[in-house]
GROMACS .gro file of N, CA and C in nm:
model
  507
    1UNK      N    1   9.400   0.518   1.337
    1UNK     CA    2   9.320   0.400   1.357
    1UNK      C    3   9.184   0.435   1.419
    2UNK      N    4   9.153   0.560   1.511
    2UNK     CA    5   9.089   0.564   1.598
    2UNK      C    6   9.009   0.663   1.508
    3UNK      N    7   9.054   0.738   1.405
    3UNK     CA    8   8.940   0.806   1.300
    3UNK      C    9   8.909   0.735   1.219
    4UNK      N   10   8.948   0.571   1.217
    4UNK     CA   11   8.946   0.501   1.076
    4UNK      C   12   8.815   0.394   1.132
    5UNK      N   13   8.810   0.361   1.275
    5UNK     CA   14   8.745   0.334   1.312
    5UNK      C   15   8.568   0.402   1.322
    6UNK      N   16   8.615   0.500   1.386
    6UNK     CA   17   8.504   0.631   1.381
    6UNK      C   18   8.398   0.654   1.261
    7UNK      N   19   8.511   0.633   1.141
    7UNK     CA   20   8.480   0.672   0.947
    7UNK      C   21   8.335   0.550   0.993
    8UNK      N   22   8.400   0.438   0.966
    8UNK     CA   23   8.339   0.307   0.960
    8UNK      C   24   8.241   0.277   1.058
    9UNK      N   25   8.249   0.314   1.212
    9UNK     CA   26   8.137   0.308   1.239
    9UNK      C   27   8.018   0.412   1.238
   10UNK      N   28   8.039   0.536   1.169
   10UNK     CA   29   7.970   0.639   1.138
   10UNK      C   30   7.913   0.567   1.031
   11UNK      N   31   7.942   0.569   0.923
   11UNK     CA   32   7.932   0.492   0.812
   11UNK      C   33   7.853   0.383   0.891
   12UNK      N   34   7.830   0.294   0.888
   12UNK     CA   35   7.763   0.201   0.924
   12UNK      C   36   7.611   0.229   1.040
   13UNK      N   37   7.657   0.365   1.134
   13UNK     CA   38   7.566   0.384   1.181
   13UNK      C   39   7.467   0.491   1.109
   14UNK      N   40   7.483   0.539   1.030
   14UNK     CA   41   7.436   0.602   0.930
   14UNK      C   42   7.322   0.535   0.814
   15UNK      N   43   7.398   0.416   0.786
   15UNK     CA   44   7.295   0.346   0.730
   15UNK      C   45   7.216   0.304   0.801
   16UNK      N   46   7.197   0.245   0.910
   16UNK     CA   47   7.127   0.178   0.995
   16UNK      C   48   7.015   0.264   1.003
   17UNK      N   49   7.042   0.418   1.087
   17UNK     CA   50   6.945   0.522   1.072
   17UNK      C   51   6.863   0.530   0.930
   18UNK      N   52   6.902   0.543   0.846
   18UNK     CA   53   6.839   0.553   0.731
   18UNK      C   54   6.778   0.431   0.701
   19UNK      N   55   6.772   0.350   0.711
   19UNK     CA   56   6.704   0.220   0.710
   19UNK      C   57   6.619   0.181   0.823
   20UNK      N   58   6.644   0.258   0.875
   20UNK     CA   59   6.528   0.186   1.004
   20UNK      C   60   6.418   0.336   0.981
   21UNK      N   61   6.425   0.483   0.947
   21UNK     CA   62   6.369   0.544   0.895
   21UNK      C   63   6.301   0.537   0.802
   22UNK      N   64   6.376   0.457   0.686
   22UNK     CA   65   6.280   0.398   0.569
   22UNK      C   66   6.169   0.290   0.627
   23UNK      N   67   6.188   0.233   0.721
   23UNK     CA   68   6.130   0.106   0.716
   23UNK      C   69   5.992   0.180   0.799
   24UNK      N   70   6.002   0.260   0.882
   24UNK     CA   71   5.925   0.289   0.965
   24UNK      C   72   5.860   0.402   0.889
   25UNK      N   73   5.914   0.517   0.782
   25UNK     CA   74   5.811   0.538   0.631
   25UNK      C   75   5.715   0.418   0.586
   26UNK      N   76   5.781   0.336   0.542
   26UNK     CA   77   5.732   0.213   0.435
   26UNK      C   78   5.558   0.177   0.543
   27UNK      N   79   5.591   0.172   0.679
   27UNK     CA   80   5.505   0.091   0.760
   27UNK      C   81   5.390   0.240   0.750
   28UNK      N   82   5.454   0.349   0.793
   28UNK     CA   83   5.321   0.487   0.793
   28UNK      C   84   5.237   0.462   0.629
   29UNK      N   85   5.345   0.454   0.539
   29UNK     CA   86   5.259   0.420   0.362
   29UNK      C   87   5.165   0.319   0.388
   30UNK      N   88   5.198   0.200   0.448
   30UNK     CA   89   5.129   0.064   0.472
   30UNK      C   90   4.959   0.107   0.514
   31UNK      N   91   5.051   0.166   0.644
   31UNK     CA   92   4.881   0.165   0.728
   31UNK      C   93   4.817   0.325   0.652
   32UNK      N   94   4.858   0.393   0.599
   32UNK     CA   95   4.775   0.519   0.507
   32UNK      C   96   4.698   0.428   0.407
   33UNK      N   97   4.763   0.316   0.401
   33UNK     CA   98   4.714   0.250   0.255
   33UNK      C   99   4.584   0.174   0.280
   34UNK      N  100   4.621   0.079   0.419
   34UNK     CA  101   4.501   0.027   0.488
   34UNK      C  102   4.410   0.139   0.541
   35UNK      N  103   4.400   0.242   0.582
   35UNK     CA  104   4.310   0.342   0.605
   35UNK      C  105   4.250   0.356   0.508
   36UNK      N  106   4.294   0.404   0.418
   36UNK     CA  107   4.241   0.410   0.244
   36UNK      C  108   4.144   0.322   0.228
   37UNK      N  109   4.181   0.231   0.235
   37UNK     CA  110   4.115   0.076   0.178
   37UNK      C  111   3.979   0.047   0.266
   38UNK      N  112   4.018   0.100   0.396
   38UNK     CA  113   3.913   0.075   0.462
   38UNK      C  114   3.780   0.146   0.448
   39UNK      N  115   3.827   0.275   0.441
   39UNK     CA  116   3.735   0.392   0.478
   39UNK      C  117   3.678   0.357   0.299
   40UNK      N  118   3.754   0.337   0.171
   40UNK     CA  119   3.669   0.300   0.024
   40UNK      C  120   3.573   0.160   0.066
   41UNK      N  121   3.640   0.062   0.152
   41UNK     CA  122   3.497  -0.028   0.156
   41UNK      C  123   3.398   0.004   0.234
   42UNK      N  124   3.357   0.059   0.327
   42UNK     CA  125   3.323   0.121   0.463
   42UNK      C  126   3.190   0.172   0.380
   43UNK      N  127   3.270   0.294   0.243
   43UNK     CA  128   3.141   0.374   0.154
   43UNK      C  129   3.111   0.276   0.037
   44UNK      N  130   3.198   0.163  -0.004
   44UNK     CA  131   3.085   0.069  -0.079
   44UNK      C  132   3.002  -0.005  -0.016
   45UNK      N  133   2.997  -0.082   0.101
   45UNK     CA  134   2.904  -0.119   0.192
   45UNK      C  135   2.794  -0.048   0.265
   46UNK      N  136   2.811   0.064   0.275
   46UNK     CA  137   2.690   0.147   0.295
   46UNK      C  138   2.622   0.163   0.149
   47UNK      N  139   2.721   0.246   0.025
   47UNK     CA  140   2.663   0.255  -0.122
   47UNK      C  141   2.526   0.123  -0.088
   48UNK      N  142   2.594   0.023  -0.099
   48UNK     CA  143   2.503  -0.120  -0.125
   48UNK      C  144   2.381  -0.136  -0.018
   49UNK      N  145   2.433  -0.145   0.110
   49UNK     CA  146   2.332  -0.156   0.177
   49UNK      C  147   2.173  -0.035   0.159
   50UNK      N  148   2.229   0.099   0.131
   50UNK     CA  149   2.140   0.178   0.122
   50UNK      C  150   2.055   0.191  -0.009
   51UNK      N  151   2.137   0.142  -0.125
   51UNK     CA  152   2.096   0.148  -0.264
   51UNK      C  153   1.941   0.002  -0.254
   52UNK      N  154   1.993  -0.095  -0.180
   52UNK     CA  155   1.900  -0.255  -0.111
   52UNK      C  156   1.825  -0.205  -0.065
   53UNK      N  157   1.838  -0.106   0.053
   53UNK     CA  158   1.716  -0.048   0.140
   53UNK      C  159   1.598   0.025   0.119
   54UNK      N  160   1.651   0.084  -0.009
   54UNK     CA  161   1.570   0.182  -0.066
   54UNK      C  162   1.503   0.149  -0.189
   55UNK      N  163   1.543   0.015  -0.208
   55UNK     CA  164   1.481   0.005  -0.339
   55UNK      C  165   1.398  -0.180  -0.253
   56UNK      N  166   1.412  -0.154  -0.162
   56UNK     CA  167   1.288  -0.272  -0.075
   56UNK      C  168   1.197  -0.220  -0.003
   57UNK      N  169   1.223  -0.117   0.042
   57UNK     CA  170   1.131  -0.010   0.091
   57UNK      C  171   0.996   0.019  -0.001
   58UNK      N  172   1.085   0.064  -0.115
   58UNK     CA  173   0.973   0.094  -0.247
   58UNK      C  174   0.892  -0.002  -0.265
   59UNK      N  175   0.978  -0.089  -0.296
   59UNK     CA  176   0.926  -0.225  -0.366
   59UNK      C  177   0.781  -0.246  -0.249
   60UNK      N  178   0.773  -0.263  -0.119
   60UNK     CA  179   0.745  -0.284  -0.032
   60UNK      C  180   0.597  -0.154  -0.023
   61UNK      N  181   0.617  -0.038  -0.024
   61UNK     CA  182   0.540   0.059  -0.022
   61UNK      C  183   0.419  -0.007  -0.177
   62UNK      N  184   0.496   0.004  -0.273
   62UNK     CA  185   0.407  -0.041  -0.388
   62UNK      C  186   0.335  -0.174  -0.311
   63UNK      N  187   0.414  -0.285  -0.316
   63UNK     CA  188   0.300  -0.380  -0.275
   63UNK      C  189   0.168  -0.344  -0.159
   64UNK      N  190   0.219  -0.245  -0.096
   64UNK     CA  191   0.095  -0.240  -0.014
   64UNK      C  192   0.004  -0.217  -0.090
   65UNK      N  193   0.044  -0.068  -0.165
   65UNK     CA  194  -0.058   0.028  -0.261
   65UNK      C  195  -0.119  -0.088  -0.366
   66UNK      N  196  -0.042  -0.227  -0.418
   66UNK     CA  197  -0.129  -0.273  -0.475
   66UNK      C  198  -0.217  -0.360  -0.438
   67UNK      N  199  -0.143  -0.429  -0.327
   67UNK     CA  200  -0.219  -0.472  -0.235
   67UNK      C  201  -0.389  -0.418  -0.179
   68UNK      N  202  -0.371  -0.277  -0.133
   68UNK     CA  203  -0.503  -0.164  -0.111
   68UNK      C  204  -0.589  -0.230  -0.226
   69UNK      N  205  -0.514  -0.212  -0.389
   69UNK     CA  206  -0.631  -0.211  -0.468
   69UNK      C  207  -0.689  -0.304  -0.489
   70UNK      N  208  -0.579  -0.442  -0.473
   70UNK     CA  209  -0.662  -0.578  -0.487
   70UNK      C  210  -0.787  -0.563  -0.403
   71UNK      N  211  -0.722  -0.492  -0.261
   71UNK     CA  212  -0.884  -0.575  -0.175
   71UNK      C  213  -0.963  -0.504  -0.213
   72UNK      N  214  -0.984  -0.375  -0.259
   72UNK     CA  215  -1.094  -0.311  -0.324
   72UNK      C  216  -1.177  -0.340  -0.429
   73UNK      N  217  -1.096  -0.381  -0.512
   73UNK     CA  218  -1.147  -0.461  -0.690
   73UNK      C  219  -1.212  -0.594  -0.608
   74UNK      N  220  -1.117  -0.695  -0.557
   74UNK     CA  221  -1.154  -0.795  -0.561
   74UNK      C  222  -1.186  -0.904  -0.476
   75UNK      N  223  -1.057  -0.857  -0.369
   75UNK     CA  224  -1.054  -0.940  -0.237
   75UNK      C  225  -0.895  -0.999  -0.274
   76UNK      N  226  -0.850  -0.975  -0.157
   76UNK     CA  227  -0.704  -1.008  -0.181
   76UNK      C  228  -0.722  -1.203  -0.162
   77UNK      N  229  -0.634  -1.279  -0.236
   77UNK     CA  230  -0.611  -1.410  -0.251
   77UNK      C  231  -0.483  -1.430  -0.191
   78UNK      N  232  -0.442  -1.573  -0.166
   78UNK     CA  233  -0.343  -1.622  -0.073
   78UNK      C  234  -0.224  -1.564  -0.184
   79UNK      N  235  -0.211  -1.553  -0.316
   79UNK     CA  236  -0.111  -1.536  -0.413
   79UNK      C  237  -0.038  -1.395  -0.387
   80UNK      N  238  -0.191  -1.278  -0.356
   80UNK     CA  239  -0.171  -1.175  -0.306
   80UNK      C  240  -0.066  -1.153  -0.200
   81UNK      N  241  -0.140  -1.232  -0.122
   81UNK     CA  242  -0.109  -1.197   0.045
   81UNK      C  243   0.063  -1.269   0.043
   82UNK      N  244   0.113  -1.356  -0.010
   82UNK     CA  245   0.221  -1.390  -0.056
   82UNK      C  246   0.335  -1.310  -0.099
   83UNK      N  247   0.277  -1.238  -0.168
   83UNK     CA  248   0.342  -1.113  -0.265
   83UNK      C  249   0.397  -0.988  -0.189
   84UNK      N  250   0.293  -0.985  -0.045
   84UNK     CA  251   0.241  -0.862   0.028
   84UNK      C  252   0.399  -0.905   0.108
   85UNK      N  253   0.398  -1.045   0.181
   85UNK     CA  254   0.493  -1.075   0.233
   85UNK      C  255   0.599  -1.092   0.216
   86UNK      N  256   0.631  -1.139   0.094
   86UNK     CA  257   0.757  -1.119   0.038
   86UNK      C  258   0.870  -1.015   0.016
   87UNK      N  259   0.780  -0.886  -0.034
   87UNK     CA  260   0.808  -0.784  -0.026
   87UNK      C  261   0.828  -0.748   0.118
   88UNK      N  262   0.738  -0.721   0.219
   88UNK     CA  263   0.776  -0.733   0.380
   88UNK      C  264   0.880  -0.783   0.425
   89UNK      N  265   0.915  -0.867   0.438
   89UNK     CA  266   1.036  -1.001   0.440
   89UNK      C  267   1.139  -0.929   0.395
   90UNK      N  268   1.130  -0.876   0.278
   90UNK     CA  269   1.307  -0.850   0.200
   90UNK      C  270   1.305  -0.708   0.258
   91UNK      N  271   1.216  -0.645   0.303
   91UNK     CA  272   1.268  -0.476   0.335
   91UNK      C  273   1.326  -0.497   0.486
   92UNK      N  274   1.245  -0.610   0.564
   92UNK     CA  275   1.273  -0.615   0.679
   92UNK      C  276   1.414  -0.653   0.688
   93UNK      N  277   1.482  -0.777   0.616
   93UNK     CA  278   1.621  -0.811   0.570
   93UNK      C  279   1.684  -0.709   0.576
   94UNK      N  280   1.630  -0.563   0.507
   94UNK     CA  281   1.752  -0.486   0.470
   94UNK      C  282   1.792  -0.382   0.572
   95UNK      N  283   1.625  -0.360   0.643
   95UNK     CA  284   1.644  -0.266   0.726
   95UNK      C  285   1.716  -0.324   0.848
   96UNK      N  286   1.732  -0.443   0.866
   96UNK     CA  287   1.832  -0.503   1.001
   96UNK      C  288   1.957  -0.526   0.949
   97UNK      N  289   2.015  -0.546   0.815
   97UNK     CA  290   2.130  -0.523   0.768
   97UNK      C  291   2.192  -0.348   0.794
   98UNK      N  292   2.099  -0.213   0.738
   98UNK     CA  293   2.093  -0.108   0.774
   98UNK      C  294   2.114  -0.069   0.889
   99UNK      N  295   2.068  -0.154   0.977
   99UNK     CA  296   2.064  -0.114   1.173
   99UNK      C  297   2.224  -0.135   1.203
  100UNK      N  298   2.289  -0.263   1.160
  100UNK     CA  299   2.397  -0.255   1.167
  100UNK      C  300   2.523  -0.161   1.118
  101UNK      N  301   2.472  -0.076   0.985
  101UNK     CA  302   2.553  -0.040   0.900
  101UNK      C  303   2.543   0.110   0.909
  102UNK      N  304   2.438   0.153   0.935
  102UNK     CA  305   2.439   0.331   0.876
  102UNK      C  306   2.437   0.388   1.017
  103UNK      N  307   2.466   0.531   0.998
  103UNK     CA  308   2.506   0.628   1.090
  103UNK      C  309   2.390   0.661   1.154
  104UNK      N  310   2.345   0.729   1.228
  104UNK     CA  311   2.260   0.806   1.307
  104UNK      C  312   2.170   0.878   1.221
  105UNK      N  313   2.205   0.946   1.192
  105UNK     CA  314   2.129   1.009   1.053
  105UNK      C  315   2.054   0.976   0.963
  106UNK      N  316   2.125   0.863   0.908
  106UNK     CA  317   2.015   0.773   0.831
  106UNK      C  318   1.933   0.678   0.901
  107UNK      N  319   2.003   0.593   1.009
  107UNK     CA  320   1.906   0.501   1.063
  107UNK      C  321   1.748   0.588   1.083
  108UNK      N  322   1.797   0.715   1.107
  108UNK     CA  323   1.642   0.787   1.228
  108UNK      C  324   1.575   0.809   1.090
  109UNK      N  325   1.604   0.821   1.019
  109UNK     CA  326   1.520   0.786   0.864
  109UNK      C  327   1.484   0.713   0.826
  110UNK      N  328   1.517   0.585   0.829
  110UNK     CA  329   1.515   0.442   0.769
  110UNK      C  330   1.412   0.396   0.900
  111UNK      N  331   1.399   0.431   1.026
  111UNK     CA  332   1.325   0.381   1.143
  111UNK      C  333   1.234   0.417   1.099
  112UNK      N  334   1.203   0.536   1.101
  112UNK     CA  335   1.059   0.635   1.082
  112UNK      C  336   0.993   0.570   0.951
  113UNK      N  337   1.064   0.500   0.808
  113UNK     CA  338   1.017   0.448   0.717
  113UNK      C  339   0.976   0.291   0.754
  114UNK      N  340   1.024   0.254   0.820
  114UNK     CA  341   1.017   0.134   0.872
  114UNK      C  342   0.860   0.106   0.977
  115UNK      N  343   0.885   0.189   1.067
  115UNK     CA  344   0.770   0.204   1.200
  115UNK      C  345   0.629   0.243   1.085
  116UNK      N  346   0.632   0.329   1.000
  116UNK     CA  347   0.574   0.396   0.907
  116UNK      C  348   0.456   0.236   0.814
  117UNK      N  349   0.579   0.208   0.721
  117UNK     CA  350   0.555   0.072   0.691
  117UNK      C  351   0.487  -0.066   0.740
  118UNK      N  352   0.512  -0.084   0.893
  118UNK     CA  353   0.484  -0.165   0.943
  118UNK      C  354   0.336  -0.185   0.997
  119UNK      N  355   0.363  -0.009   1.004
  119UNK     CA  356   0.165   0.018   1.047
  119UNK      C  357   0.085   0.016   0.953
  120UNK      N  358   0.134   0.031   0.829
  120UNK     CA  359   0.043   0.030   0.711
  120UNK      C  360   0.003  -0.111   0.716
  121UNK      N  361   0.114  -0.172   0.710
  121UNK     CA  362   0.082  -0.315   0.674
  121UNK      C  363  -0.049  -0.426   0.813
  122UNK      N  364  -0.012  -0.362   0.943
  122UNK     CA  365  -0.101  -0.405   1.024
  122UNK      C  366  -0.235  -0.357   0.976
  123UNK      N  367  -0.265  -0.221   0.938
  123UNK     CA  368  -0.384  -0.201   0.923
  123UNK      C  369  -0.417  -0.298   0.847
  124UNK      N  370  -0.371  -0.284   0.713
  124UNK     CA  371  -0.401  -0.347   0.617
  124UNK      C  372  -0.465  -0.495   0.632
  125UNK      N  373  -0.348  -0.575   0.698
  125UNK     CA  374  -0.372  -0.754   0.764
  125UNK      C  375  -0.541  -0.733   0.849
  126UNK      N  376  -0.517  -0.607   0.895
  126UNK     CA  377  -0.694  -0.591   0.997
  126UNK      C  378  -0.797  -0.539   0.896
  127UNK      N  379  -0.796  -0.480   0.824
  127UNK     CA  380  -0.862  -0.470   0.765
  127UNK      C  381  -0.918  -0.584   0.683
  128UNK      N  382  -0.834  -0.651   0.612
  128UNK     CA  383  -0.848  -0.786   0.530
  128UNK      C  384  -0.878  -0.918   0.655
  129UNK      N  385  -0.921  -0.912   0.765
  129UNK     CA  386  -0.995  -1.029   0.834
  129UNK      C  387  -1.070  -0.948   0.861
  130UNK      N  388  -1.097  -0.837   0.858
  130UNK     CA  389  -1.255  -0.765   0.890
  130UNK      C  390  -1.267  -0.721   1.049
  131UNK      N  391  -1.094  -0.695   1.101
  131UNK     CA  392  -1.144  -0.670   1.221
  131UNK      C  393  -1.057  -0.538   1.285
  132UNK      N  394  -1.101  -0.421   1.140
  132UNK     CA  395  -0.993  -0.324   1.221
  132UNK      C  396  -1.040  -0.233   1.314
  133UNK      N  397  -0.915  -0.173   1.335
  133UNK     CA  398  -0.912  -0.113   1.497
  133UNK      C  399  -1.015   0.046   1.411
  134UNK      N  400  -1.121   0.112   1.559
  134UNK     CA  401  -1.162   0.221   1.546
  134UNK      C  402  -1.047   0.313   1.478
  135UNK      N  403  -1.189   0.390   1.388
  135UNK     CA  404  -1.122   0.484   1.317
  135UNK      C  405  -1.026   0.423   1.149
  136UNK      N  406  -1.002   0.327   1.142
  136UNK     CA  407  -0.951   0.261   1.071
  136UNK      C  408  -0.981   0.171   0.972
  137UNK      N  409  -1.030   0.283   0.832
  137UNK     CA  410  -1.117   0.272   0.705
  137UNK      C  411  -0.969   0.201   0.593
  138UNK      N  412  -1.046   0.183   0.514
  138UNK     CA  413  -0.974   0.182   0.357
  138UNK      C  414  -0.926   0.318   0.328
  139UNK      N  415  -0.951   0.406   0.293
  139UNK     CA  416  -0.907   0.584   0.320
  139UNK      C  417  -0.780   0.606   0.410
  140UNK      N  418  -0.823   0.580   0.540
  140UNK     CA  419  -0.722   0.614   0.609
  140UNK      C  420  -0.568   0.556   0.582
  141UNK      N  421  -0.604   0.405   0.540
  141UNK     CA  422  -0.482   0.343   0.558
  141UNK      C  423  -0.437   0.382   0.404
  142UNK      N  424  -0.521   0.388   0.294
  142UNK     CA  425  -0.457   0.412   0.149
  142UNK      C  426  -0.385   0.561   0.222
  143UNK      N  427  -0.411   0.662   0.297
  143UNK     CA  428  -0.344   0.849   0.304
  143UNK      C  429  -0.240   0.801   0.406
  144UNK      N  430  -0.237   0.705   0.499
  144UNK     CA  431  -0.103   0.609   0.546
  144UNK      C  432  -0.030   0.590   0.437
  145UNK      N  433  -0.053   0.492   0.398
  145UNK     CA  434   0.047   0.422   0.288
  145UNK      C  435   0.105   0.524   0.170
  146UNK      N  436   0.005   0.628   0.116
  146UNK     CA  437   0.069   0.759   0.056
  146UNK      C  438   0.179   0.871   0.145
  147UNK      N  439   0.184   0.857   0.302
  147UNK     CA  440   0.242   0.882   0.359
  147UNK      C  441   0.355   0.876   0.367
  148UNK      N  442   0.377   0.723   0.318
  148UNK     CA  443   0.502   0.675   0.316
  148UNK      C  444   0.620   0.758   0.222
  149UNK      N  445   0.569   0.795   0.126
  149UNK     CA  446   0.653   0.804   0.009
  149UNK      C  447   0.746   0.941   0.057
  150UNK      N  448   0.642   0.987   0.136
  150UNK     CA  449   0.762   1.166   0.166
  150UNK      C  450   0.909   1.113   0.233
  151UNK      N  451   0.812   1.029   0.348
  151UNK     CA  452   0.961   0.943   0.401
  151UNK      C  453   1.027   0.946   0.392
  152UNK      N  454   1.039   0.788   0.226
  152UNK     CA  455   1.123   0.768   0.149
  152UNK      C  456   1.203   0.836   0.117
  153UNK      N  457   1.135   0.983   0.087
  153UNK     CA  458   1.240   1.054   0.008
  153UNK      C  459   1.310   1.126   0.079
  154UNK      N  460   1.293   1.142   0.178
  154UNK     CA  461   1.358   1.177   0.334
  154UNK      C  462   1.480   1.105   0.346
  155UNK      N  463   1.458   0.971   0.365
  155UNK     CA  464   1.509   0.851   0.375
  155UNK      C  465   1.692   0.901   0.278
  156UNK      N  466   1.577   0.870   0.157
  156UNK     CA  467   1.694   0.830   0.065
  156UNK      C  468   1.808   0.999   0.004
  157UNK      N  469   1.704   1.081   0.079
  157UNK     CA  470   1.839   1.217   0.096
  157UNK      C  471   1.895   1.212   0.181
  158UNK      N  472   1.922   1.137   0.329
  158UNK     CA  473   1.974   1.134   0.401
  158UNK      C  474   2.112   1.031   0.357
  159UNK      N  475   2.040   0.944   0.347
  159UNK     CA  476   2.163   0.878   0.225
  159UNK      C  477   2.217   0.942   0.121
  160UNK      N  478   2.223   0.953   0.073
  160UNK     CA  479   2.294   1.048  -0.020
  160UNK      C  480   2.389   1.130   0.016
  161UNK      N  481   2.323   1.227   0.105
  161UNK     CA  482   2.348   1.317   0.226
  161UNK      C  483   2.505   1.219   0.261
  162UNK      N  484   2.501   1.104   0.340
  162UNK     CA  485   2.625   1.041   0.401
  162UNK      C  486   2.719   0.973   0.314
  163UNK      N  487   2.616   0.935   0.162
  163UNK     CA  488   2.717   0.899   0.070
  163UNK      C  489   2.835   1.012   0.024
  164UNK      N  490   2.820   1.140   0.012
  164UNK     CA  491   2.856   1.270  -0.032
  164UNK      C  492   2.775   1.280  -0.176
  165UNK      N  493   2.704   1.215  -0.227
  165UNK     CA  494   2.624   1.232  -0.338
  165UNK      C  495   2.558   1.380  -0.348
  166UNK      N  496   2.511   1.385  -0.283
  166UNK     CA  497   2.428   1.544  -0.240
  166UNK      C  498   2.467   1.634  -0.109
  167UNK      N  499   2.461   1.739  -0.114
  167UNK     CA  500   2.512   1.847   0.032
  167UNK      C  501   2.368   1.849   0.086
  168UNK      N  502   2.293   1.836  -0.027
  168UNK     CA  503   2.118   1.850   0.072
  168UNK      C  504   2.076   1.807   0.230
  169UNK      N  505   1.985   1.845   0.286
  169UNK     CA  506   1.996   1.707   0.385
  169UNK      C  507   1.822   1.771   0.424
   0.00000   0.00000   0.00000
């Protein structure tokens, strides 16, 4: 009786072990799975944010550069100056979406394009009311605003760089 007992509760404690082993597998698969999941959205949300950043940046660099030429040809118009801002506006959007999102690495890239940008564009606003600061021609600010572009490309290897797209850096 007392081995028949033993059989049965071996047996029974046997399964238990194995089932509470499975279950506590099943839960390590679970959370490997949520790790997974996380760390794949983690690099589509950067993918996006940086692919936005870099292509408002541009967008943003050009409007200056065409901006430069309007006031040269012609005199920039409110349609202009509209255009100038708009573009401003959406890089600024991305680069404070960016502040939140990217690593160290890229932000100190994306800053430097940013700080970069922002001065172009002041000159520019001073220049176009006729009241810029010493030292601060049409020349200077067009070899500014050409400045920008090394940046960029600074910028957008550093990204890359964190996407794993490129080993460059």
């Amino acid at each position: 009786m007392i081995i028949a007992v033993a059989g049965v509760a071996g047996t029974l404690g046997g399964s238990l072990l194995t089932q509470r082993g499975s279950e506590r597998a099943k839960r390590r698969e679970i959370e490997l799975v949520r790790d997974h999941e996380e760390i794949r959205e983690n690099h589509s949300l950067r993918r996006t944010c940086y692919v936005e950043l870099n292509r408002d940046a541009r967008q943003f660099t050009t409007a200056l550069n065409r901006h430069l030429h309007t006031m040269r040809e012609r005199g920039a118009e409110d349609a202009d100056r509209e255009a100038l801002d708009e573009a401003k506006n959406a890089h600024r959007d991305r680069y404070s979406e960016a502040q939140m999102i990217a690593p160290e690495q890229v932000l100190t890239r994306a800053s430097a394009v940013n700080q970069a940008l922002s001065k172009v564009y002041g000159q520019v606003k001073r220049l176009e009311r006729g009241a810029p600061e010493p030292g601060e021609t049409m020349e200077t600010v067009v070899q500014a605003q050409q400045e920008v572009w090394d940046m960029l490309r600074r910028m957008r290897t550093a990204m890359r760089h964190d996407l794993g797209v490129s080993q460059e850096e």
